mmCIF file of C-alpha atoms in Angstrom:
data_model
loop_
_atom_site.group_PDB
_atom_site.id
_atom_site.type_symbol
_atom_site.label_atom_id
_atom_site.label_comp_id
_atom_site.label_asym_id
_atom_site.label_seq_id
_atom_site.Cartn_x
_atom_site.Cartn_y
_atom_site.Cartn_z
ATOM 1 C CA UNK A 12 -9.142 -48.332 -23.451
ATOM 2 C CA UNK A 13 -9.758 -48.064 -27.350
ATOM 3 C CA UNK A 14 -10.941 -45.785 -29.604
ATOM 4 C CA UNK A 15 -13.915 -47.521 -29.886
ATOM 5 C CA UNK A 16 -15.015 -48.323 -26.128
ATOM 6 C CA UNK A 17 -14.644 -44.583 -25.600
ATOM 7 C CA UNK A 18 -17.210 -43.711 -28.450
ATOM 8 C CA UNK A 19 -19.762 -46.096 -27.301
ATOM 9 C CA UNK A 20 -19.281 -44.323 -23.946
ATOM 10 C CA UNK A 21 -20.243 -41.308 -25.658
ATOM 11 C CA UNK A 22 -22.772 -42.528 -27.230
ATOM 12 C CA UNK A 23 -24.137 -44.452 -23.392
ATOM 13 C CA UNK A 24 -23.871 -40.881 -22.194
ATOM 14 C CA UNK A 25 -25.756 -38.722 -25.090
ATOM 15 C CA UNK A 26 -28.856 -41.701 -24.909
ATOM 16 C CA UNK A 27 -28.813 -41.073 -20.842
ATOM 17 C CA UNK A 28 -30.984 -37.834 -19.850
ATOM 18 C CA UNK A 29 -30.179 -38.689 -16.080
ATOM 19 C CA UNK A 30 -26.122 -38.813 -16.773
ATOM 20 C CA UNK A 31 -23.981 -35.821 -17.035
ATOM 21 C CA UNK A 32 -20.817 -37.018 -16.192
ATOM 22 C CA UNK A 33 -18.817 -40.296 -16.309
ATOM 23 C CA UNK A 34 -15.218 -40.173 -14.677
ATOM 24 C CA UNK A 35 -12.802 -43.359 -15.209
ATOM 25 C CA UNK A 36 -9.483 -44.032 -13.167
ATOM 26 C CA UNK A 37 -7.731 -46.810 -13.328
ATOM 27 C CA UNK A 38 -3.510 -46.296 -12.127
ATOM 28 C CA UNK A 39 -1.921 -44.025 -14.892
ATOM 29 C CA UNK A 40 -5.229 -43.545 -17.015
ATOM 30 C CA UNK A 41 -8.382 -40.748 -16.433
ATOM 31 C CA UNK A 42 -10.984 -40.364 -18.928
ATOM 32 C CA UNK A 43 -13.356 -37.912 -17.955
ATOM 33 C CA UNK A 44 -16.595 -37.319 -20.118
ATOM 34 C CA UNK A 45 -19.444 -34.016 -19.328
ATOM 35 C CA UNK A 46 -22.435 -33.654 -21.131
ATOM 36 C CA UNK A 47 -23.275 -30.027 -21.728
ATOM 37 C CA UNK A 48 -26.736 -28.018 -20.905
ATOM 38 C CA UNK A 49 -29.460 -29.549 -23.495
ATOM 39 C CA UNK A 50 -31.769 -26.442 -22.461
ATOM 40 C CA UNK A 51 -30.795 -24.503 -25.831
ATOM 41 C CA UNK A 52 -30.194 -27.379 -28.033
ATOM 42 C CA UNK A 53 -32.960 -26.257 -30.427
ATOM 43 C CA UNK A 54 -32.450 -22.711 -30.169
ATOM 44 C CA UNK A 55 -32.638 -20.837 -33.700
ATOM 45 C CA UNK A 56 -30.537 -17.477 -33.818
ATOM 46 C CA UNK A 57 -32.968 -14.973 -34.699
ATOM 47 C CA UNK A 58 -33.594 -11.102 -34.198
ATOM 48 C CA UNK A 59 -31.868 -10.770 -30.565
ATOM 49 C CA UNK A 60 -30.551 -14.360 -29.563
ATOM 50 C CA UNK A 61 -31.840 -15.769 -26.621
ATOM 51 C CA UNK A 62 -29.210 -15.718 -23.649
ATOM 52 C CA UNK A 63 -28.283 -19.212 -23.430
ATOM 53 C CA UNK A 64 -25.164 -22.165 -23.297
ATOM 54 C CA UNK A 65 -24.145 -22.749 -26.240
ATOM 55 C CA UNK A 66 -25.484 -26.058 -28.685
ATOM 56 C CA UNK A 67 -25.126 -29.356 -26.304
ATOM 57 C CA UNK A 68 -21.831 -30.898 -27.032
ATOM 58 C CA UNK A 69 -19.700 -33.729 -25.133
ATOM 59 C CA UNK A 70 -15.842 -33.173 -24.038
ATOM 60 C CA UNK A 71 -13.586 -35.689 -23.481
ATOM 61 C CA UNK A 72 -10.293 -35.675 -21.634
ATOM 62 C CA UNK A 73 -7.926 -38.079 -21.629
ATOM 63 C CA UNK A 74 -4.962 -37.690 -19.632
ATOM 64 C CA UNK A 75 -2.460 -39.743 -17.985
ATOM 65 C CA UNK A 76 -1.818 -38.918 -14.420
ATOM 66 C CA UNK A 77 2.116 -36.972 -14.410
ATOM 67 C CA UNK A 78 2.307 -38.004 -10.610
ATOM 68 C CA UNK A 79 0.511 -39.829 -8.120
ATOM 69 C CA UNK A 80 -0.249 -38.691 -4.584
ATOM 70 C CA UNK A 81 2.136 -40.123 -2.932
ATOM 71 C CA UNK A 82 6.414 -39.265 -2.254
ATOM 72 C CA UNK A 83 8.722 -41.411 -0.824
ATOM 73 C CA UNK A 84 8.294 -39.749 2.429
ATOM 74 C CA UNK A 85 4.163 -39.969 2.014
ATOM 75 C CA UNK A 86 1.166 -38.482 0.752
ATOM 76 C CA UNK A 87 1.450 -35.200 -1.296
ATOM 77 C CA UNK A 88 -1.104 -32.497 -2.274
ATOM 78 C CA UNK A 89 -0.499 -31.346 -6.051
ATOM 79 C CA UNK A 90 -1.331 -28.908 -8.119
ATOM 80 C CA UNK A 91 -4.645 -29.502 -9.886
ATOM 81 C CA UNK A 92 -3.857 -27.254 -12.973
ATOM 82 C CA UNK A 93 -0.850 -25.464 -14.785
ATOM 83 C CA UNK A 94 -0.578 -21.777 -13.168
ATOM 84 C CA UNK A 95 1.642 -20.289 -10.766
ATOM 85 C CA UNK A 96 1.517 -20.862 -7.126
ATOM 86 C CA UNK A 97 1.076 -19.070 -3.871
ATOM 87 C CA UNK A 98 1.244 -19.685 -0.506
ATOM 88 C CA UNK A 99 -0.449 -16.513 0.476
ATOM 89 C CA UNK A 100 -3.511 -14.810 -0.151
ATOM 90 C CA UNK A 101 -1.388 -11.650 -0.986
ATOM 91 C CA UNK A 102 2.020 -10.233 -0.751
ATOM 92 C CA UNK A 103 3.189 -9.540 2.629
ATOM 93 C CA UNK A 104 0.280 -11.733 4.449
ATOM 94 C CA UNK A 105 0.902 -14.744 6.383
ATOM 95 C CA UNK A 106 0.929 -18.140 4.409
ATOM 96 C CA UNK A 107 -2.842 -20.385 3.856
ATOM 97 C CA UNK A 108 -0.640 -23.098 6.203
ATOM 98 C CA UNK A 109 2.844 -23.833 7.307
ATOM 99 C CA UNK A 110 4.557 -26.952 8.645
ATOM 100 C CA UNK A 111 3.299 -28.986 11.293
ATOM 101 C CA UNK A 112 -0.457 -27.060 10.862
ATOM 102 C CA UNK A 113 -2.815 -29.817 10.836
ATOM 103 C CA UNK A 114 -5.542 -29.116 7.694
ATOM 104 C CA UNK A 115 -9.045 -30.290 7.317
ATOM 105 C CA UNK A 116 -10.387 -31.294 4.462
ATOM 106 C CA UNK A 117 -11.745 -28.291 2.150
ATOM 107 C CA UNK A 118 -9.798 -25.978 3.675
ATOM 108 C CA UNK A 119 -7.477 -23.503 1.327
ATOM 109 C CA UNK A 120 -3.737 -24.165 1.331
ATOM 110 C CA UNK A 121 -3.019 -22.165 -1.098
ATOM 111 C CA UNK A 122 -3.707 -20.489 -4.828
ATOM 112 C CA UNK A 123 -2.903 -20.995 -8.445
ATOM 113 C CA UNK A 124 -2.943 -18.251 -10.971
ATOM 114 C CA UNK A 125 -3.950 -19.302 -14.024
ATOM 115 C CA UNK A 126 -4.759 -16.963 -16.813
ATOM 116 C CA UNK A 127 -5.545 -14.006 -14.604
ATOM 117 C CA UNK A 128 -7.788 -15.730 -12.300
ATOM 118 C CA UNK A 129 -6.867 -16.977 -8.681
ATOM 119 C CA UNK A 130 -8.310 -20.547 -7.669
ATOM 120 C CA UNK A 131 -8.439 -21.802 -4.939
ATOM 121 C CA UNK A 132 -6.143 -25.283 -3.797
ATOM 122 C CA UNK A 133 -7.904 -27.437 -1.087
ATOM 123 C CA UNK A 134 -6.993 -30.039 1.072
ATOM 124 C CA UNK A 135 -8.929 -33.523 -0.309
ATOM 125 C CA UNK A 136 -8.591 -34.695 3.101
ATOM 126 C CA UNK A 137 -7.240 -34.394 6.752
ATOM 127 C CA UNK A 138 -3.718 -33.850 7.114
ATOM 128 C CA UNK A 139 -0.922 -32.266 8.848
ATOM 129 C CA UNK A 140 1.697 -30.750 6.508
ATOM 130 C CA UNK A 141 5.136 -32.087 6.631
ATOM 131 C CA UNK A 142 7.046 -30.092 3.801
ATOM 132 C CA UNK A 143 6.917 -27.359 1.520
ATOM 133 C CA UNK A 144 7.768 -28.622 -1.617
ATOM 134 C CA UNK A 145 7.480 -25.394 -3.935
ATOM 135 C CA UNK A 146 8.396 -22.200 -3.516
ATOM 136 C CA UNK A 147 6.260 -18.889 -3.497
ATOM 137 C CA UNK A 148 5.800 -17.324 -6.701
ATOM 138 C CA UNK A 149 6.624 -20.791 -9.069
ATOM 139 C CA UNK A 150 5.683 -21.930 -11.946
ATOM 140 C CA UNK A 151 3.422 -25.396 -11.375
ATOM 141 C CA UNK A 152 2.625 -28.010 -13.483
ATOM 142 C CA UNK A 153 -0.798 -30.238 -13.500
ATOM 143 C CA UNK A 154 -0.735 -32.769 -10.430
ATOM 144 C CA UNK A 155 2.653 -31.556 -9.434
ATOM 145 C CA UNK A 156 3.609 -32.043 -5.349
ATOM 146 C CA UNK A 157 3.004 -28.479 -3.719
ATOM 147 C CA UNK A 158 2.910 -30.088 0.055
ATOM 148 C CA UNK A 159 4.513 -33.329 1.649
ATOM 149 C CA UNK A 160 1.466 -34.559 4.205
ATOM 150 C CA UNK A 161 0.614 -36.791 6.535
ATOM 151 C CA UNK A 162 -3.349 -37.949 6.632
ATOM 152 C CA UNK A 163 -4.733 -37.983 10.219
#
């Protein structure tokens, strides 16, 4: 996709009220555009500032995918963001899964710390895990493999 295709995308998404977000895959390439909150847009800073988002702006990401979801062995579940990963909700407590659990979609399999803040991994659909495939307390890397699975 050009430079030029993406901007008229922007500009398709600023002249669209109804539109607030446009997400494009195709194999290695995501482009993923969200129109910010219009409410405050004509806001002027005066005595005490009205509590509001900040000036409407769009943000674009383009990334290329580091891994699909898929091993040599089968489907994976990756990390979606850079942070460190746990398999528990806490030291000492017994793991979100472990292998051969069967997971449904949504549910928590684990958490990534990522600047101070614990969020939340879920399953994107129904699977049983077949592997571990990091370890407790390691570093992770966006849409790294954290389980092998197999989709029921």
């Amino acid at each position: 996709m050009t430079h030029e295709e993406i901007k008229d995308l922007i500009s398709f998404l600023d002249e669209k009220a109804s539109i607030n977000r446009l997400k494009i895959k195709d194999k290695d390439f995501e482009l993923e555009i969200k129109k910010e909150d219009a409410a405050c847009a004509n806001a002027t800073i005066s005595a005490p500032a009205p509590a509001c988002t900040p000036a409407p702006s769009v943000n674009v990401v383009l990334s290329e995918k580091p891994a699909t979801n898929k091993t040599a062995a089968g489907d994976t579940i990756n990390s979606p963001m850079v942070g460190t990963f746990y398999k528990a909700p806490s030291p000492g407590a017994s793991p979100f899964v472990s292998v051969g659990q069967a997971v449904r979609k949504g549910e928590c399999v684990g958490i990534i710390e990522a600047m101070k803040i614990m969020n939340e991994i879920e399953a994107e659909f129904d699977c049983r895990i077949v592997k571990v495939l990091v370890d407790d307390g390691q570093p992770v890397e966006y849409g790294m493999a954290i389980y092998e699975v197999e989709k029921l």
